[in-house]
Tab-separated table of C-alpha atoms and ligand atoms in Angstrom:
chain	number	residue	atom	x	y	z
A	1	UNK	CA	0.000	0.000	0.000
A	2	UNK	CA	1.395	3.390	-0.988
A	3	UNK	CA	2.337	5.612	1.979
A	4	UNK	CA	-0.426	8.087	2.811
A	5	UNK	CA	-0.108	11.615	1.511
A	6	UNK	CA	1.078	14.171	4.031
A	7	UNK	CA	-0.379	17.428	2.756
A	8	UNK	CA	-3.806	18.538	3.921
A	9	UNK	CA	-6.057	20.153	1.290
A	10	UNK	CA	-5.962	23.967	1.583
A	11	UNK	CA	-9.736	24.263	1.818
A	12	UNK	CA	-9.764	21.695	4.660
A	13	UNK	CA	-7.143	23.678	6.597
A	14	UNK	CA	-9.111	26.887	6.066
A	15	UNK	CA	-12.343	25.231	7.265
A	16	UNK	CA	-10.543	23.804	10.291
A	17	UNK	CA	-9.188	27.234	11.191
A	18	UNK	CA	-12.620	28.824	10.993
A	19	UNK	CA	-14.497	26.048	12.857
A	20	UNK	CA	-16.101	27.106	16.139
A	21	UNK	CA	-17.997	23.922	17.083
A	22	UNK	CA	-16.020	20.769	16.283
A	23	UNK	CA	-17.250	17.243	16.951
A	24	UNK	CA	-15.074	14.155	16.608
A	25	UNK	CA	-16.462	10.628	16.225
A	26	UNK	CA	-13.989	7.776	16.687
A	27	UNK	CA	-14.092	4.045	16.183
A	28	UNK	CA	-11.865	1.045	16.722
A	29	UNK	CA	-9.443	2.167	14.006
A	30	UNK	CA	-8.205	4.996	16.245
A	31	UNK	CA	-6.956	2.399	18.746
A	32	UNK	CA	-5.478	0.125	16.082
A	33	UNK	CA	-2.071	1.821	16.373
A	34	UNK	CA	-2.172	1.147	20.103
A	35	UNK	CA	-2.240	-2.551	19.283
A	36	UNK	CA	-5.943	-3.074	19.968
A	37	UNK	CA	-7.537	-5.201	17.214
A	38	UNK	CA	-10.503	-3.596	15.474
A	39	UNK	CA	-13.792	-5.426	15.136
A	40	UNK	CA	-13.281	-5.855	11.399
A	41	UNK	CA	-9.787	-7.293	11.561
A	42	UNK	CA	-10.862	-9.022	14.747
A	43	UNK	CA	-13.265	-11.037	12.624
A	44	UNK	CA	-10.105	-12.509	11.096
A	45	UNK	CA	-8.064	-12.309	14.324
A	46	UNK	CA	-9.360	-11.662	17.805
A	47	UNK	CA	-12.924	-12.798	17.116
A	48	UNK	CA	-12.147	-15.371	14.436
A	49	UNK	CA	-12.355	-18.170	16.981
A	50	UNK	CA	-15.591	-16.918	18.496
A	51	UNK	CA	-19.007	-15.909	17.272
A	52	UNK	CA	-19.284	-12.253	18.352
A	53	UNK	CA	-22.872	-12.868	19.354
A	54	UNK	CA	-21.621	-15.581	21.709
A	55	UNK	CA	-19.472	-13.050	23.545
A	56	UNK	CA	-20.969	-9.559	23.333
A	57	UNK	CA	-24.691	-10.087	23.948
A	58	UNK	CA	-26.984	-10.649	26.936
A	59	UNK	CA	-27.867	-14.062	25.507
A	60	UNK	CA	-24.199	-14.980	25.173
A	61	UNK	CA	-23.534	-13.911	28.753
A	62	UNK	CA	-26.545	-15.835	30.050
A	63	UNK	CA	-25.439	-18.931	28.145
A	64	UNK	CA	-21.807	-18.853	29.273
A	65	UNK	CA	-21.007	-16.107	31.821
A	66	UNK	CA	-17.515	-17.489	32.487
A	67	UNK	CA	-16.463	-17.432	28.813
A	68	UNK	CA	-17.773	-13.885	28.297
A	69	UNK	CA	-16.188	-12.683	31.551
A	70	UNK	CA	-12.833	-14.310	30.714
A	71	UNK	CA	-12.856	-12.853	27.161
A	72	UNK	CA	-13.413	-9.368	28.538
A	73	UNK	CA	-10.752	-9.943	31.178
A	74	UNK	CA	-8.389	-10.842	28.312
A	75	UNK	CA	-9.345	-7.646	26.483
A	76	UNK	CA	-8.937	-5.604	29.681
A	77	UNK	CA	-5.429	-7.017	30.109
A	78	UNK	CA	-4.588	-6.229	26.463
A	79	UNK	CA	-5.815	-2.670	26.937
A	80	UNK	CA	-4.037	-2.398	30.296
A	81	UNK	CA	-0.749	-3.292	28.581
A	82	UNK	CA	-1.278	-0.761	25.764
A	83	UNK	CA	-1.088	3.016	25.555
A	84	UNK	CA	-2.878	5.763	23.687
A	85	UNK	CA	-1.230	6.638	20.367
A	86	UNK	CA	-0.539	10.015	18.663
A	87	UNK	CA	-4.056	9.987	17.231
A	88	UNK	CA	-5.594	10.018	20.710
A	89	UNK	CA	-3.221	12.754	21.853
A	90	UNK	CA	-3.918	14.869	18.761
A	91	UNK	CA	-7.652	14.880	19.526
A	92	UNK	CA	-6.898	16.086	23.069
A	93	UNK	CA	-4.734	18.866	21.575
A	94	UNK	CA	-7.413	19.864	19.073
A	95	UNK	CA	-9.930	20.247	21.905
A	96	UNK	CA	-7.717	22.896	23.458
A	97	UNK	CA	-7.560	24.933	20.242
A	98	UNK	CA	-11.230	25.337	19.296
A	99	UNK	CA	-14.087	27.207	20.980
A	100	UNK	CA	-16.301	24.152	21.454
A	101	UNK	CA	-15.102	20.557	21.046
A	102	UNK	CA	-17.019	17.348	21.685
A	103	UNK	CA	-15.454	13.898	21.445
A	104	UNK	CA	-17.820	11.007	20.801
A	105	UNK	CA	-16.375	7.509	20.763
A	106	UNK	CA	-17.632	4.020	20.003
A	107	UNK	CA	-14.540	2.615	21.685
A	108	UNK	CA	-14.628	1.145	25.161
A	109	UNK	CA	-10.888	1.241	25.943
A	110	UNK	CA	-10.788	4.607	27.730
A	111	UNK	CA	-7.711	5.664	25.715
A	112	UNK	CA	-9.125	9.084	24.869
A	113	UNK	CA	-9.331	9.925	28.559
A	114	UNK	CA	-5.847	8.509	29.160
A	115	UNK	CA	-4.578	10.818	26.399
A	116	UNK	CA	-6.093	13.835	28.158
A	117	UNK	CA	-9.482	14.221	26.474
A	118	UNK	CA	-12.250	15.302	28.843
A	119	UNK	CA	-16.045	15.025	28.690
A	120	UNK	CA	-15.772	12.045	26.323
A	121	UNK	CA	-19.159	10.681	25.221
A	122	UNK	CA	-18.745	6.892	25.362
A	123	UNK	CA	-21.605	5.606	23.215
A	124	UNK	CA	-20.779	1.950	23.856
A	125	UNK	CA	-19.593	2.157	27.448
A	126	UNK	CA	-16.206	1.484	28.976
A	127	UNK	CA	-14.607	-1.939	29.410
A	128	UNK	CA	-12.647	-0.817	32.475
A	129	UNK	CA	-15.889	-0.360	34.438
A	130	UNK	CA	-17.832	-3.303	35.890
A	131	UNK	CA	-21.557	-3.313	36.644
A	132	UNK	CA	-24.136	-5.628	38.193
A	133	UNK	CA	-25.932	-7.711	35.552
A	134	UNK	CA	-29.307	-7.139	37.284
A	135	UNK	CA	-29.190	-3.580	38.630
A	136	UNK	CA	-26.438	-2.139	36.344
A	137	UNK	CA	-24.956	-0.465	39.418
A	138	UNK	CA	-21.190	0.101	39.302
A	139	UNK	CA	-19.146	-2.607	41.072
A	140	UNK	CA	-16.214	-1.373	43.129
A	141	UNK	CA	-12.739	-2.633	42.061
A	142	UNK	CA	-12.084	-3.725	45.650
A	143	UNK	CA	-15.015	-6.151	45.412
A	144	UNK	CA	-13.548	-7.559	42.171
A	145	UNK	CA	-10.146	-7.976	43.817
A	146	UNK	CA	-11.724	-9.860	46.703
A	147	UNK	CA	-13.548	-12.177	44.282
A	148	UNK	CA	-10.844	-12.494	41.630
A	149	UNK	CA	-11.031	-16.264	41.678
A	150	UNK	CA	-14.655	-16.322	40.567
A	151	UNK	CA	-15.463	-16.119	36.830
A	152	UNK	CA	-17.520	-13.957	36.872
A	153	UNK	CA	-17.670	-12.699	40.446
A	154	UNK	CA	-21.127	-12.466	42.022
A	155	UNK	CA	-22.652	-9.004	42.175
A	156	UNK	CA	-22.617	-7.079	45.488
A	157	UNK	CA	-25.852	-5.366	44.461
A	158	UNK	CA	-28.272	-8.234	43.814
A	159	UNK	CA	-28.462	-11.831	45.080
A	160	UNK	CA	-28.986	-13.165	41.548
A	161	UNK	CA	-26.652	-10.652	39.886
A	162	UNK	CA	-23.251	-11.297	38.317
A	163	UNK	CA	-20.428	-8.898	37.469
A	164	UNK	CA	-20.278	-7.873	33.799
A	165	UNK	CA	-18.404	-5.200	31.830
A	166	UNK	CA	-20.091	-1.791	31.514
A	167	UNK	CA	-20.313	-2.006	27.719
A	168	UNK	CA	-23.246	-1.987	25.305
A	169	UNK	CA	-23.852	-5.493	23.996
A	170	UNK	CA	-25.496	-6.393	20.699
A	171	UNK	CA	-29.212	-5.953	21.134
A	172	UNK	CA	-28.855	-3.613	24.131
A	173	UNK	CA	-29.925	0.014	24.090
A	174	UNK	CA	-27.372	2.796	24.365
A	175	UNK	CA	-27.498	5.161	27.331
A	176	UNK	CA	-30.202	7.612	26.227
A	177	UNK	CA	-28.533	10.583	27.907
A	178	UNK	CA	-25.203	9.956	26.190
A	179	UNK	CA	-26.855	9.395	22.815
A	180	UNK	CA	-28.948	12.558	23.026
A	181	UNK	CA	-25.856	14.585	24.003
A	182	UNK	CA	-24.029	13.113	20.999
A	183	UNK	CA	-26.908	13.880	18.634
A	184	UNK	CA	-27.191	17.432	19.965
A	185	UNK	CA	-23.449	17.990	19.516
A	186	UNK	CA	-23.549	16.590	15.970
A	187	UNK	CA	-26.526	18.749	15.002
A	188	UNK	CA	-24.804	21.902	16.305
A	189	UNK	CA	-21.366	21.216	14.821
A	190	UNK	CA	-19.847	23.227	11.998
A	191	UNK	CA	-17.119	20.612	11.499
A	192	UNK	CA	-17.186	16.852	12.187
A	193	UNK	CA	-13.993	14.793	12.198
A	194	UNK	CA	-14.688	11.063	11.823
A	195	UNK	CA	-11.785	8.694	12.418
A	196	UNK	CA	-11.361	4.940	12.473
A	197	UNK	CA	-14.887	3.715	12.009
A	198	UNK	CA	-16.449	1.490	9.384
A	199	UNK	CA	-19.698	3.373	9.915
A	200	UNK	CA	-21.579	0.091	10.058
A	201	UNK	CA	-23.193	0.246	13.487
A	202	UNK	CA	-26.078	2.611	14.265
A	203	UNK	CA	-26.972	4.945	15.836
A	204	UNK	CA	-23.282	6.020	15.937
A	205	UNK	CA	-22.934	5.649	12.174
A	206	UNK	CA	-25.787	8.106	11.637
A	207	UNK	CA	-24.063	10.987	13.434
A	208	UNK	CA	-21.957	12.217	10.470
A	209	UNK	CA	-25.059	12.460	8.260
A	210	UNK	CA	-26.905	14.271	11.079
A	211	UNK	CA	-24.065	16.785	11.302
A	212	UNK	CA	-24.013	17.274	7.532
A	213	UNK	CA	-27.804	17.746	7.434
A	214	UNK	CA	-27.321	20.658	9.860
A	215	UNK	CA	-24.642	22.291	7.724
A	216	UNK	CA	-21.437	20.780	9.107
A	217	UNK	CA	-18.492	19.974	6.839
A	218	UNK	CA	-17.152	16.472	7.457
A	219	UNK	CA	-13.674	14.920	7.373
A	220	UNK	CA	-13.300	11.136	7.357
A	221	UNK	CA	-9.989	9.496	8.287
A	222	UNK	CA	-9.689	5.845	7.336
A	223	UNK	CA	-7.269	3.745	5.235
A	224	UNK	CA	-10.346	2.309	3.555
A	225	UNK	CA	-13.289	3.914	1.779
A	226	UNK	CA	-16.540	3.539	3.729
A	227	UNK	CA	-20.122	4.742	3.481
A	228	UNK	CA	-19.046	7.685	5.648
A	229	UNK	CA	-16.021	8.558	3.505
A	230	UNK	CA	-18.219	8.596	0.410
A	231	UNK	CA	-20.436	11.271	2.017
A	232	UNK	CA	-17.615	13.252	3.614
A	233	UNK	CA	-16.352	16.551	2.258
A	234	UNK	CA	-12.808	15.224	2.668
A	235	UNK	CA	-11.579	11.629	2.972
A	236	UNK	CA	-8.025	11.450	4.338
A	237	UNK	CA	-6.924	7.977	3.350
A	238	UNK	CA	-4.533	6.497	5.891
A	239	UNK	CA	-4.090	5.832	9.601
A	240	UNK	CA	-5.553	8.157	12.207
A	241	UNK	CA	-2.190	8.362	13.997
A	242	UNK	CA	-0.851	9.817	10.718
A	243	UNK	CA	-3.611	12.324	9.967
A	244	UNK	CA	-4.932	13.501	13.353
A	245	UNK	CA	-1.543	14.938	14.454
A	246	UNK	CA	-1.402	16.750	11.098
A	247	UNK	CA	-4.790	18.304	11.744
A	248	UNK	CA	-3.640	19.440	15.198
A	249	UNK	CA	-0.383	20.850	13.788
A	250	UNK	CA	-2.208	22.699	10.999
A	251	UNK	CA	-4.568	24.321	13.489
A	252	UNK	CA	-1.705	25.196	15.812
A	253	UNK	CA	0.102	26.870	12.886
A	254	UNK	CA	-2.976	28.950	12.133
A	255	UNK	CA	-3.343	29.860	15.795
A	256	UNK	CA	0.359	30.711	15.920
A	257	UNK	CA	0.927	28.222	18.717
A	258	UNK	CA	2.618	24.832	19.015
A	259	UNK	CA	0.173	21.993	19.774
B	1	OAD	P1	-14.722	-1.655	12.969
B	1	OAD	O1	-13.728	-2.698	13.345
B	1	OAD	O2	-16.062	-2.070	12.413
B	1	OAD	O3	-14.084	-0.690	11.865
B	1	OAD	C1	-12.797	-0.167	12.101
B	1	OAD	C2	-12.513	0.826	10.992
B	1	OAD	O4	-11.240	1.405	11.262
B	1	OAD	C3	-12.427	0.187	9.605
B	1	OAD	O5	-13.178	0.967	8.692
B	1	OAD	C4	-10.934	0.212	9.277
B	1	OAD	O6	-10.716	0.440	7.885
B	1	OAD	C5	-10.492	1.423	10.060
B	1	OAD	N1	-9.086	1.405	10.461
B	1	OAD	C6	-8.282	0.346	10.666
B	1	OAD	N2	-7.050	0.766	11.065
B	1	OAD	C7	-7.108	2.135	11.130
B	1	OAD	C8	-6.194	3.149	11.480
B	1	OAD	N3	-4.941	2.844	11.856
B	1	OAD	N4	-6.608	4.443	11.436
B	1	OAD	C9	-7.872	4.752	11.048
B	1	OAD	N5	-8.803	3.821	10.699
B	1	OAD	C10	-8.412	2.538	10.746
B	1	OAD	O7	-14.877	-0.732	14.222
B	1	OAD	P2	-16.008	0.325	14.485
B	1	OAD	O8	-16.440	1.011	13.238
B	1	OAD	O9	-15.516	1.197	15.591
B	1	OAD	O10	-19.991	-1.969	18.877
B	1	OAD	O11	-17.193	-0.596	15.039
B	1	OAD	C11	-18.317	0.068	15.557
B	1	OAD	C12	-18.924	-0.825	16.592
B	1	OAD	O12	-19.152	-2.149	16.046
B	1	OAD	C13	-18.052	-1.073	17.795
B	1	OAD	O13	-18.109	-0.009	18.713
B	1	OAD	C14	-18.697	-2.319	18.363
B	1	OAD	C15	-18.882	-3.118	17.091
B	1	OAD	O14	-19.992	-3.962	17.183
B	1	OAD	C16	-20.255	-2.382	20.171
B	1	OAD	O15	-19.423	-2.955	20.837
B	1	OAD	C17	-21.648	-2.068	20.625
């Protein structure tokens, strides 16, 4: 594959410099350069050995709580041994250079927060948090440590509850408050930066079109062409760790500051 271009289109840089309300939407591709397999490649790699529905669904958890718990523990360990990459850090830098910035992510790894982003809207939850399977109350890490030998540990909040990751499973509803905040941000944006998502899972995948319907320009960053890149004003073909730092540097140049 040819190396990605390095120059940003002039009209993109001008739009970026004039943007007052920027929204970013990220997907698994943004964490790829941190060594976290995406869902697409995971179909060939991480998930190849499992049926995703057998792992990331209420039915899968009910059928085999230990397997689902152990698979998420494996993912937690992988994430715990990885770090945010320059793409995550660039988004945190961009937030400090625009009037209003909202970061919406489909990822559950918490890397945006580790890279310094604040007020992150986690549409699909966060794998580092554990909840009760019956009450959905947060389970304290100390409880997990005391019950580390149980797969999964029982819940402290309900006699029939089990511990499960605080992530949205297939067939589960998203947190309505988070989703409505994300939709409001998208509808008020004048620029949306989409990075690392196949745009295949709704309602997240509908946010770029919602932004565009309300007048936002859209940038899509992805090595591959997707339904989102075909609708975007600009498609920057290549890795997010390549392009997001370039966006941050271009804005810093215009602002006369170093990112
Ligand atoms: P996918 O795995 O479906 O898509 C990842 C996208 O990232 C693909 O379009 C890749 O081409 C692109 N990509 C790969 N490497 C990249 C890189 N270095 N830089 C930029 N892009 C890169 O992941 P998502 O679109 O995030 O839902 O999947 C959305 C949701 O589907 C996930 O949040 C998950 C899954 O079901 C839930 O868990 C509820």
